[in-house]
Amino acid sequence: MNESRSLGGRFPEQGDGTRCAHAGLPEPVPGAPFLPGPVFAAPYHLDPAQGSATPPNWYGRPDNPTRRLLEAAIGELEGGECRVFASGQAAITGLLLAMLRPGDTVVLPADGYFAVRAFATETLAGNGVRVLLAPTAGPYPSFEGVRLVLVETLANPGLDVVDLPALAERARSTGALLAVDNTTATPLGQRPLDLGADLVVASGTKALTGHSDLLLGYLATRSTELLDKLTAWRTATGAVPGAFDAWLAHRSLATLDLRLGRQSANAEALARMLAARADVSGLRWPGRADDPAYPVASRQLRRMPGVLSFDLGSAERVARFLEASRLVAAATSFGGLHTTADRRAQWGDDTAPGFVRLSCGVEDTVDLVADVTAALGAVV
């Protein structure tokens, strides 16, 4: 059995890089690899008499040792028990469908991931769930009678931030559950469970795994009751990642601290350059002292994200900018090794035609700044 050790319990004083490199690894055994290879199996041998009552594995949908090691690793980083899903969307829709019943009320971000709002209006409302929308920075409606409050902070793509301890207190006072989408911040940027949230949901497709080669989502909580509900939902729907994706994700976690460090440094340098340009407007990066999110972000976030946003005024200028750049790829994800950018209005976000979300990769800072500067110059 390759059950993982709890690094957080054994080495609570260690830094982010150490925790990422060792998270979820099994106890060392001479001759064994650091991270065991993926286990590809649908059925497993059962005890002839006890059947599925014999732990730990009986069928690949509810049970997989590779998946459990990844869950242990993410759980250590988030500070709770984790369940991984086939994608971020599978995790967040699983959360909503597992927790909400007809007649319930849910508060969702008006400025968060557009696909969640679409799911709410097309599916949740059709199931008899009352859907309220609120911007990340507020104001929020009364939480009286609300079953679940979901916030995405940092918001994608606008990068607003909400004061999680204050929001958690409001939710707790009315009996509402608070779930936090931690995709952009990652567990190294903030740990929502430490700040009062009941649940964390995230897309591991983005910065968490960071190599643009897999889809993954996860949910984390410290509540046994909530974890049991989420586990039962995942088992019933089969929304699990494959063993190889789980193994790739666990391998990639080891460099999370290193990747985020370079991405954040690149975002800071680009933000400084973009702020000085007259042909760029609406710059947002919460690490800048004059950003609207800075007062909350500076005290709540442990590190600033590698994502920033700005406006080039028109769809045509965005296209010319992307064509002129040699290092910025046109792509619609974020958090990867390569710098990417996309015009969010084309995907359904309520943004201006020239609004750009740019995700910094791990390129050398001087090269990236020079490339973006030259590409903007070509647009002019």
mmCIF file with all atom_site columns, N, CA and C in Angstrom, residues 55-115:
data_model
loop_
_atom_site.group_PDB
_atom_site.id
_atom_site.type_symbol
_atom_site.label_atom_id
_atom_site.label_alt_id
_atom_site.label_comp_id
_atom_site.label_asym_id
_atom_site.label_entity_id
_atom_site.label_seq_id
_atom_site.pdbx_PDB_ins_code
_atom_site.Cartn_x
_atom_site.Cartn_y
_atom_site.Cartn_z
_atom_site.occupancy
_atom_site.B_iso_or_equiv
_atom_site.pdbx_formal_charge
_atom_site.auth_seq_id
_atom_site.auth_comp_id
_atom_site.auth_asym_id
_atom_site.auth_atom_id
_atom_site.pdbx_PDB_model_num
ATOM 1   N N  . PRO A 1 55  ? -10.592 -3.210 2.392   1.00 0.00 ? 55  PRO A N  1
ATOM 2   C CA . PRO A 1 55  ? -9.938  -2.016 1.839   1.00 0.00 ? 55  PRO A CA 1
ATOM 3   C C  . PRO A 1 55  ? -8.611  -2.388 1.209   1.00 0.00 ? 55  PRO A C  1
ATOM 4   N N  . PRO A 1 56  ? -8.049  -1.466 0.386   1.00 0.00 ? 56  PRO A N  1
ATOM 5   C CA . PRO A 1 56  ? -8.604  -0.142 0.081   1.00 0.00 ? 56  PRO A CA 1
ATOM 6   C C  . PRO A 1 56  ? -9.248  -0.053 -1.298  1.00 0.00 ? 56  PRO A C  1
ATOM 7   N N  . ASN A 1 57  ? -9.046  -1.041 -2.181  1.00 0.00 ? 57  ASN A N  1
ATOM 8   C CA . ASN A 1 57  ? -9.503  -0.913 -3.562  1.00 0.00 ? 57  ASN A CA 1
ATOM 9   C C  . ASN A 1 57  ? -10.470 -2.022 -3.926  1.00 0.00 ? 57  ASN A C  1
ATOM 10  N N  . TRP A 1 58  ? -11.558 -1.636 -4.609  1.00 0.00 ? 58  TRP A N  1
ATOM 11  C CA . TRP A 1 58  ? -12.438 -2.680 -5.143  1.00 0.00 ? 58  TRP A CA 1
ATOM 12  C C  . TRP A 1 58  ? -12.906 -2.387 -6.564  1.00 0.00 ? 58  TRP A C  1
ATOM 13  N N  . TYR A 1 59  ? -12.936 -1.096 -6.968  1.00 0.00 ? 59  TYR A N  1
ATOM 14  C CA . TYR A 1 59  ? -13.297 -0.759 -8.342  1.00 0.00 ? 59  TYR A CA 1
ATOM 15  C C  . TYR A 1 59  ? -12.739 0.618  -8.659  1.00 0.00 ? 59  TYR A C  1
ATOM 16  N N  . GLY A 1 60  ? -12.350 0.834  -9.923  1.00 0.00 ? 60  GLY A N  1
ATOM 17  C CA . GLY A 1 60  ? -11.594 2.018  -10.289 1.00 0.00 ? 60  GLY A CA 1
ATOM 18  C C  . GLY A 1 60  ? -12.331 3.334  -10.200 1.00 0.00 ? 60  GLY A C  1
ATOM 19  N N  . ARG A 1 61  ? -13.665 3.306  -10.242 1.00 0.00 ? 61  ARG A N  1
ATOM 20  C CA . ARG A 1 61  ? -14.383 4.584  -10.156 1.00 0.00 ? 61  ARG A CA 1
ATOM 21  C C  . ARG A 1 61  ? -14.285 5.198  -8.756  1.00 0.00 ? 61  ARG A C  1
ATOM 22  N N  . PRO A 1 62  ? -14.606 4.476  -7.697  1.00 0.00 ? 62  PRO A N  1
ATOM 23  C CA . PRO A 1 62  ? -14.435 5.080  -6.361  1.00 0.00 ? 62  PRO A CA 1
ATOM 24  C C  . PRO A 1 62  ? -13.012 4.973  -5.813  1.00 0.00 ? 62  PRO A C  1
ATOM 25  N N  . ASP A 1 63  ? -12.208 4.048  -6.331  1.00 0.00 ? 63  ASP A N  1
ATOM 26  C CA . ASP A 1 63  ? -10.920 3.751  -5.691  1.00 0.00 ? 63  ASP A CA 1
ATOM 27  C C  . ASP A 1 63  ? -9.785  3.739  -6.711  1.00 0.00 ? 63  ASP A C  1
ATOM 28  N N  . ASN A 1 64  ? -8.731  4.483  -6.382  1.00 0.00 ? 64  ASN A N  1
ATOM 29  C CA . ASN A 1 64  ? -7.508  4.417  -7.171  1.00 0.00 ? 64  ASN A CA 1
ATOM 30  C C  . ASN A 1 64  ? -6.365  4.947  -6.320  1.00 0.00 ? 64  ASN A C  1
ATOM 31  N N  . PRO A 1 65  ? -5.312  4.175  -6.116  1.00 0.00 ? 65  PRO A N  1
ATOM 32  C CA . PRO A 1 65  ? -4.221  4.622  -5.243  1.00 0.00 ? 65  PRO A CA 1
ATOM 33  C C  . PRO A 1 65  ? -3.465  5.835  -5.775  1.00 0.00 ? 65  PRO A C  1
ATOM 34  N N  . THR A 1 66  ? -3.341  5.966  -7.095  1.00 0.00 ? 66  THR A N  1
ATOM 35  C CA . THR A 1 66  ? -2.680  7.146  -7.667  1.00 0.00 ? 66  THR A CA 1
ATOM 36  C C  . THR A 1 66  ? -3.480  8.401  -7.357  1.00 0.00 ? 66  THR A C  1
ATOM 37  N N  . ARG A 1 67  ? -4.777  8.293  -7.487  1.00 0.00 ? 67  ARG A N  1
ATOM 38  C CA . ARG A 1 67  ? -5.660  9.422  -7.187  1.00 0.00 ? 67  ARG A CA 1
ATOM 39  C C  . ARG A 1 67  ? -5.601  9.789  -5.702  1.00 0.00 ? 67  ARG A C  1
ATOM 40  N N  . ARG A 1 68  ? -5.542  8.793  -4.849  1.00 0.00 ? 68  ARG A N  1
ATOM 41  C CA . ARG A 1 68  ? -5.497  9.077  -3.412  1.00 0.00 ? 68  ARG A CA 1
ATOM 42  C C  . ARG A 1 68  ? -4.221  9.806  -3.020  1.00 0.00 ? 68  ARG A C  1
ATOM 43  N N  . LEU A 1 69  ? -3.097  9.465  -3.639  1.00 0.00 ? 69  LEU A N  1
ATOM 44  C CA . LEU A 1 69  ? -1.851  10.175 -3.346  1.00 0.00 ? 69  LEU A CA 1
ATOM 45  C C  . LEU A 1 69  ? -1.958  11.650 -3.757  1.00 0.00 ? 69  LEU A C  1
ATOM 46  N N  . LEU A 1 70  ? -2.563  11.911 -4.920  1.00 0.00 ? 70  LEU A N  1
ATOM 47  C CA . LEU A 1 70  ? -2.752  13.290 -5.354  1.00 0.00 ? 70  LEU A CA 1
ATOM 48  C C  . LEU A 1 70  ? -3.674  14.029 -4.388  1.00 0.00 ? 70  LEU A C  1
ATOM 49  N N  . GLU A 1 71  ? -4.737  13.379 -3.964  1.00 0.00 ? 71  GLU A N  1
ATOM 50  C CA . GLU A 1 71  ? -5.661  14.021 -3.016  1.00 0.00 ? 71  GLU A CA 1
ATOM 51  C C  . GLU A 1 71  ? -4.969  14.338 -1.699  1.00 0.00 ? 71  GLU A C  1
ATOM 52  N N  . ALA A 1 72  ? -4.107  13.465 -1.264  1.00 0.00 ? 72  ALA A N  1
ATOM 53  C CA . ALA A 1 72  ? -3.351  13.737 -0.035  1.00 0.00 ? 72  ALA A CA 1
ATOM 54  C C  . ALA A 1 72  ? -2.447  14.949 -0.224  1.00 0.00 ? 72  ALA A C  1
ATOM 55  N N  . ALA A 1 73  ? -1.824  15.049 -1.406  1.00 0.00 ? 73  ALA A N  1
ATOM 56  C CA . ALA A 1 73  ? -0.917  16.164 -1.669  1.00 0.00 ? 73  ALA A CA 1
ATOM 57  C C  . ALA A 1 73  ? -1.661  17.498 -1.695  1.00 0.00 ? 73  ALA A C  1
ATOM 58  N N  . ILE A 1 74  ? -2.755  17.563 -2.461  1.00 0.00 ? 74  ILE A N  1
ATOM 59  C CA . ILE A 1 74  ? -3.517  18.816 -2.534  1.00 0.00 ? 74  ILE A CA 1
ATOM 60  C C  . ILE A 1 74  ? -4.129  19.139 -1.181  1.00 0.00 ? 74  ILE A C  1
ATOM 61  N N  . GLY A 1 75  ? -4.588  18.109 -0.475  1.00 0.00 ? 75  GLY A N  1
ATOM 62  C CA . GLY A 1 75  ? -5.150  18.327 0.846   1.00 0.00 ? 75  GLY A CA 1
ATOM 63  C C  . GLY A 1 75  ? -4.149  18.940 1.807   1.00 0.00 ? 75  GLY A C  1
ATOM 64  N N  . GLU A 1 76  ? -2.893  18.499 1.727   1.00 0.00 ? 76  GLU A N  1
ATOM 65  C CA . GLU A 1 76  ? -1.857  19.094 2.573   1.00 0.00 ? 76  GLU A CA 1
ATOM 66  C C  . GLU A 1 76  ? -1.668  20.574 2.262   1.00 0.00 ? 76  GLU A C  1
ATOM 67  N N  . LEU A 1 77  ? -1.698  20.914 0.976   1.00 0.00 ? 77  LEU A N  1
ATOM 68  C CA . LEU A 1 77  ? -1.482  22.304 0.590   1.00 0.00 ? 77  LEU A CA 1
ATOM 69  C C  . LEU A 1 77  ? -2.675  23.183 0.947   1.00 0.00 ? 77  LEU A C  1
ATOM 70  N N  . GLU A 1 78  ? -3.886  22.658 0.805   1.00 0.00 ? 78  GLU A N  1
ATOM 71  C CA . GLU A 1 78  ? -5.087  23.443 1.110   1.00 0.00 ? 78  GLU A CA 1
ATOM 72  C C  . GLU A 1 78  ? -5.444  23.414 2.593   1.00 0.00 ? 78  GLU A C  1
ATOM 73  N N  . GLY A 1 79  ? -4.924  22.442 3.329   1.00 0.00 ? 79  GLY A N  1
ATOM 74  C CA . GLY A 1 79  ? -5.252  22.343 4.742   1.00 0.00 ? 79  GLY A CA 1
ATOM 75  C C  . GLY A 1 79  ? -6.575  21.675 5.015   1.00 0.00 ? 79  GLY A C  1
ATOM 76  N N  . GLY A 1 80  ? -6.958  20.689 4.197   1.00 0.00 ? 80  GLY A N  1
ATOM 77  C CA . GLY A 1 80  ? -8.211  19.964 4.391   1.00 0.00 ? 80  GLY A CA 1
ATOM 78  C C  . GLY A 1 80  ? -8.165  18.636 3.681   1.00 0.00 ? 80  GLY A C  1
ATOM 79  N N  . GLU A 1 81  ? -9.291  17.926 3.693   1.00 0.00 ? 81  GLU A N  1
ATOM 80  C CA . GLU A 1 81  ? -9.410  16.685 2.940   1.00 0.00 ? 81  GLU A CA 1
ATOM 81  C C  . GLU A 1 81  ? -9.865  17.021 1.523   1.00 0.00 ? 81  GLU A C  1
ATOM 82  N N  . CYS A 1 82  ? -9.300  16.336 0.548   1.00 0.00 ? 82  CYS A N  1
ATOM 83  C CA . CYS A 1 82  ? -9.499  16.696 -0.859  1.00 0.00 ? 82  CYS A CA 1
ATOM 84  C C  . CYS A 1 82  ? -10.122 15.551 -1.644  1.00 0.00 ? 82  CYS A C  1
ATOM 85  N N  . ARG A 1 83  ? -10.943 15.929 -2.631  1.00 0.00 ? 83  ARG A N  1
ATOM 86  C CA . ARG A 1 83  ? -11.416 14.994 -3.648  1.00 0.00 ? 83  ARG A CA 1
ATOM 87  C C  . ARG A 1 83  ? -11.160 15.628 -5.012  1.00 0.00 ? 83  ARG A C  1
ATOM 88  N N  . VAL A 1 84  ? -10.507 14.884 -5.894  1.00 0.00 ? 84  VAL A N  1
ATOM 89  C CA . VAL A 1 84  ? -10.208 15.408 -7.220  1.00 0.00 ? 84  VAL A CA 1
ATOM 90  C C  . VAL A 1 84  ? -11.267 14.960 -8.220  1.00 0.00 ? 84  VAL A C  1
ATOM 91  N N  . PHE A 1 85  ? -11.471 15.786 -9.239  1.00 0.00 ? 85  PHE A N  1
ATOM 92  C CA . PHE A 1 85  ? -12.491 15.563 -10.253 1.00 0.00 ? 85  PHE A CA 1
ATOM 93  C C  . PHE A 1 85  ? -11.858 15.635 -11.640 1.00 0.00 ? 85  PHE A C  1
ATOM 94  N N  . ALA A 1 86  ? -12.638 15.260 -12.651 1.00 0.00 ? 86  ALA A N  1
ATOM 95  C CA . ALA A 1 86  ? -12.113 15.174 -14.011 1.00 0.00 ? 86  ALA A CA 1
ATOM 96  C C  . ALA A 1 86  ? -11.759 16.537 -14.593 1.00 0.00 ? 86  ALA A C  1
ATOM 97  N N  . SER A 1 87  ? -12.339 17.618 -14.081 1.00 0.00 ? 87  SER A N  1
ATOM 98  C CA . SER A 1 87  ? -12.037 18.973 -14.547 1.00 0.00 ? 87  SER A CA 1
ATOM 99  C C  . SER A 1 87  ? -12.501 19.946 -13.481 1.00 0.00 ? 87  SER A C  1
ATOM 100 N N  . GLY A 1 88  ? -12.098 21.208 -13.629 1.00 0.00 ? 88  GLY A N  1
ATOM 101 C CA . GLY A 1 88  ? -12.580 22.221 -12.708 1.00 0.00 ? 88  GLY A CA 1
ATOM 102 C C  . GLY A 1 88  ? -14.085 22.380 -12.798 1.00 0.00 ? 88  GLY A C  1
ATOM 103 N N  . GLN A 1 89  ? -14.633 22.309 -14.005 1.00 0.00 ? 89  GLN A N  1
ATOM 104 C CA . GLN A 1 89  ? -16.068 22.441 -14.180 1.00 0.00 ? 89  GLN A CA 1
ATOM 105 C C  . GLN A 1 89  ? -16.811 21.258 -13.555 1.00 0.00 ? 89  GLN A C  1
ATOM 106 N N  . ALA A 1 90  ? -16.231 20.071 -13.623 1.00 0.00 ? 90  ALA A N  1
ATOM 107 C CA . ALA A 1 90  ? -16.845 18.919 -12.970 1.00 0.00 ? 90  ALA A CA 1
ATOM 108 C C  . ALA A 1 90  ? -16.873 19.110 -11.460 1.00 0.00 ? 90  ALA A C  1
ATOM 109 N N  . ALA A 1 91  ? -15.824 19.707 -10.913 1.00 0.00 ? 91  ALA A N  1
ATOM 110 C CA . ALA A 1 91  ? -15.770 19.939 -9.470  1.00 0.00 ? 91  ALA A CA 1
ATOM 111 C C  . ALA A 1 91  ? -16.796 20.977 -9.042  1.00 0.00 ? 91  ALA A C  1
ATOM 112 N N  . ILE A 1 92  ? -16.883 22.093 -9.764  1.00 0.00 ? 92  ILE A N  1
ATOM 113 C CA . ILE A 1 92  ? -17.758 23.168 -9.317  1.00 0.00 ? 92  ILE A CA 1
ATOM 114 C C  . ILE A 1 92  ? -19.231 22.841 -9.563  1.00 0.00 ? 92  ILE A C  1
ATOM 115 N N  . THR A 1 93  ? -19.545 22.169 -10.663 1.00 0.00 ? 93  THR A N  1
ATOM 116 C CA . THR A 1 93  ? -20.933 21.758 -10.868 1.00 0.00 ? 93  THR A CA 1
ATOM 117 C C  . THR A 1 93  ? -21.304 20.635 -9.904  1.00 0.00 ? 93  THR A C  1
ATOM 118 N N  . GLY A 1 94  ? -20.334 19.770 -9.579  1.00 0.00 ? 94  GLY A N  1
ATOM 119 C CA . GLY A 1 94  ? -20.584 18.750 -8.566  1.00 0.00 ? 94  GLY A CA 1
ATOM 120 C C  . GLY A 1 94  ? -20.889 19.365 -7.220  1.00 0.00 ? 94  GLY A C  1
ATOM 121 N N  . LEU A 1 95  ? -20.136 20.406 -6.853  1.00 0.00 ? 95  LEU A N  1
ATOM 122 C CA . LEU A 1 95  ? -20.399 21.127 -5.608  1.00 0.00 ? 95  LEU A CA 1
ATOM 123 C C  . LEU A 1 95  ? -21.824 21.673 -5.595  1.00 0.00 ? 95  LEU A C  1
ATOM 124 N N  . LEU A 1 96  ? -22.210 22.359 -6.668  1.00 0.00 ? 96  LEU A N  1
ATOM 125 C CA . LEU A 1 96  ? -23.517 22.997 -6.715  1.00 0.00 ? 96  LEU A CA 1
ATOM 126 C C  . LEU A 1 96  ? -24.653 21.979 -6.703  1.00 0.00 ? 96  LEU A C  1
ATOM 127 N N  . LEU A 1 97  ? -24.515 20.916 -7.452  1.00 0.00 ? 97  LEU A N  1
ATOM 128 C CA . LEU A 1 97  ? -25.584 19.925 -7.531  1.00 0.00 ? 97  LEU A CA 1
ATOM 129 C C  . LEU A 1 97  ? -25.653 19.052 -6.285  1.00 0.00 ? 97  LEU A C  1
ATOM 130 N N  . ALA A 1 98  ? -24.527 18.812 -5.647  1.00 0.00 ? 98  ALA A N  1
ATOM 131 C CA . ALA A 1 98  ? -24.534 17.990 -4.438  1.00 0.00 ? 98  ALA A CA 1
ATOM 132 C C  . ALA A 1 98  ? -25.084 18.755 -3.238  1.00 0.00 ? 98  ALA A C  1
ATOM 133 N N  . MET A 1 99  ? -24.903 20.063 -3.227  1.00 0.00 ? 99  MET A N  1
ATOM 134 C CA . MET A 1 99  ? -25.269 20.859 -2.050  1.00 0.00 ? 99  MET A CA 1
ATOM 135 C C  . MET A 1 99  ? -26.639 21.515 -2.150  1.00 0.00 ? 99  MET A C  1
ATOM 136 N N  . LEU A 1 100 ? -27.158 21.712 -3.355  1.00 0.00 ? 100 LEU A N  1
ATOM 137 C CA . LEU A 1 100 ? -28.377 22.491 -3.527  1.00 0.00 ? 100 LEU A CA 1
ATOM 138 C C  . LEU A 1 100 ? -29.561 21.623 -3.930  1.00 0.00 ? 100 LEU A C  1
ATOM 139 N N  . ARG A 1 101 ? -30.723 21.962 -3.386  1.00 0.00 ? 101 ARG A N  1
ATOM 140 C CA . ARG A 1 101 ? -31.976 21.274 -3.672  1.00 0.00 ? 101 ARG A CA 1
ATOM 141 C C  . ARG A 1 101 ? -33.014 22.294 -4.117  1.00 0.00 ? 101 ARG A C  1
ATOM 142 N N  . PRO A 1 102 ? -34.084 21.856 -4.776  1.00 0.00 ? 102 PRO A N  1
ATOM 143 C CA . PRO A 1 102 ? -35.146 22.795 -5.156  1.00 0.00 ? 102 PRO A CA 1
ATOM 144 C C  . PRO A 1 102 ? -35.623 23.603 -3.960  1.00 0.00 ? 102 PRO A C  1
ATOM 145 N N  . GLY A 1 103 ? -35.742 24.914 -4.155  1.00 0.00 ? 103 GLY A N  1
ATOM 146 C CA . GLY A 1 103 ? -36.127 25.801 -3.078  1.00 0.00 ? 103 GLY A CA 1
ATOM 147 C C  . GLY A 1 103 ? -34.962 26.469 -2.387  1.00 0.00 ? 103 GLY A C  1
ATOM 148 N N  . ASP A 1 104 ? -33.752 25.956 -2.575  1.00 0.00 ? 104 ASP A N  1
ATOM 149 C CA . ASP A 1 104 ? -32.569 26.576 -1.986  1.00 0.00 ? 104 ASP A CA 1
ATOM 150 C C  . ASP A 1 104 ? -32.194 27.853 -2.748  1.00 0.00 ? 104 ASP A C  1
ATOM 151 N N  . THR A 1 105 ? -31.419 28.700 -2.072  1.00 0.00 ? 105 THR A N  1
ATOM 152 C CA . THR A 1 105 ? -30.898 29.914 -2.688  1.00 0.00 ? 105 THR A CA 1
ATOM 153 C C  . THR A 1 105 ? -29.381 29.868 -2.676  1.00 0.00 ? 105 THR A C  1
ATOM 154 N N  . VAL A 1 106 ? -28.774 30.231 -3.804  1.00 0.00 ? 106 VAL A N  1
ATOM 155 C CA . VAL A 1 106 ? -27.327 30.271 -3.916  1.00 0.00 ? 106 VAL A CA 1
ATOM 156 C C  . VAL A 1 106 ? -26.897 31.652 -4.396  1.00 0.00 ? 106 VAL A C  1
ATOM 157 N N  . VAL A 1 107 ? -25.798 32.164 -3.848  1.00 0.00 ? 107 VAL A N  1
ATOM 158 C CA . VAL A 1 107 ? -25.205 33.416 -4.300  1.00 0.00 ? 107 VAL A CA 1
ATOM 159 C C  . VAL A 1 107 ? -23.943 33.080 -5.080  1.00 0.00 ? 107 VAL A C  1
ATOM 160 N N  . LEU A 1 108 ? -23.861 33.547 -6.324  1.00 0.00 ? 108 LEU A N  1
ATOM 161 C CA . LEU A 1 108 ? -22.735 33.252 -7.204  1.00 0.00 ? 108 LEU A CA 1
ATOM 162 C C  . LEU A 1 108 ? -22.068 34.559 -7.655  1.00 0.00 ? 108 LEU A C  1
ATOM 163 N N  . PRO A 1 109 ? -20.800 34.493 -8.062  1.00 0.00 ? 109 PRO A N  1
ATOM 164 C CA . PRO A 1 109 ? -20.113 35.707 -8.505  1.00 0.00 ? 109 PRO A CA 1
ATOM 165 C C  . PRO A 1 109 ? -20.627 36.195 -9.859  1.00 0.00 ? 109 PRO A C  1
ATOM 166 N N  . ALA A 1 110 ? -20.957 37.475 -9.908  1.00 0.00 ? 110 ALA A N  1
ATOM 167 C CA . ALA A 1 110 ? -21.409 38.072 -11.161 1.00 0.00 ? 110 ALA A CA 1
ATOM 168 C C  . ALA A 1 110 ? -20.250 38.299 -12.121 1.00 0.00 ? 110 ALA A C  1
ATOM 169 N N  . ASP A 1 111 ? -19.030 38.311 -11.594 1.00 0.00 ? 111 ASP A N  1
ATOM 170 C CA . ASP A 1 111 ? -17.852 38.626 -12.408 1.00 0.00 ? 111 ASP A CA 1
ATOM 171 C C  . ASP A 1 111 ? -16.849 37.481 -12.418 1.00 0.00 ? 111 ASP A C  1
ATOM 172 N N  . GLY A 1 112 ? -17.289 36.282 -12.075 1.00 0.00 ? 112 GLY A N  1
ATOM 173 C CA . GLY A 1 112 ? -16.413 35.119 -12.084 1.00 0.00 ? 112 GLY A CA 1
ATOM 174 C C  . GLY A 1 112 ? -16.487 34.378 -13.403 1.00 0.00 ? 112 GLY A C  1
ATOM 175 N N  . TYR A 1 113 ? -16.086 33.131 -13.377 1.00 0.00 ? 113 TYR A N  1
ATOM 176 C CA . TYR A 1 113 ? -16.022 32.315 -14.590 1.00 0.00 ? 113 TYR A CA 1
ATOM 177 C C  . TYR A 1 113 ? -17.395 32.224 -15.242 1.00 0.00 ? 113 TYR A C  1
ATOM 178 N N  . PHE A 1 114 ? -17.496 32.623 -16.507 1.00 0.00 ? 114 PHE A N  1
ATOM 179 C CA . PHE A 1 114 ? -18.782 32.744 -17.182 1.00 0.00 ? 114 PHE A CA 1
ATOM 180 C C  . PHE A 1 114 ? -19.532 31.421 -17.262 1.00 0.00 ? 114 PHE A C  1
ATOM 181 N N  . ALA A 1 115 ? -18.817 30.303 -17.373 1.00 0.00 ? 115 ALA A N  1
ATOM 182 C CA . ALA A 1 115 ? -19.468 29.005 -17.520 1.00 0.00 ? 115 ALA A CA 1
ATOM 183 C C  . ALA A 1 115 ? -20.261 28.620 -16.273 1.00 0.00 ? 115 ALA A C  1
#
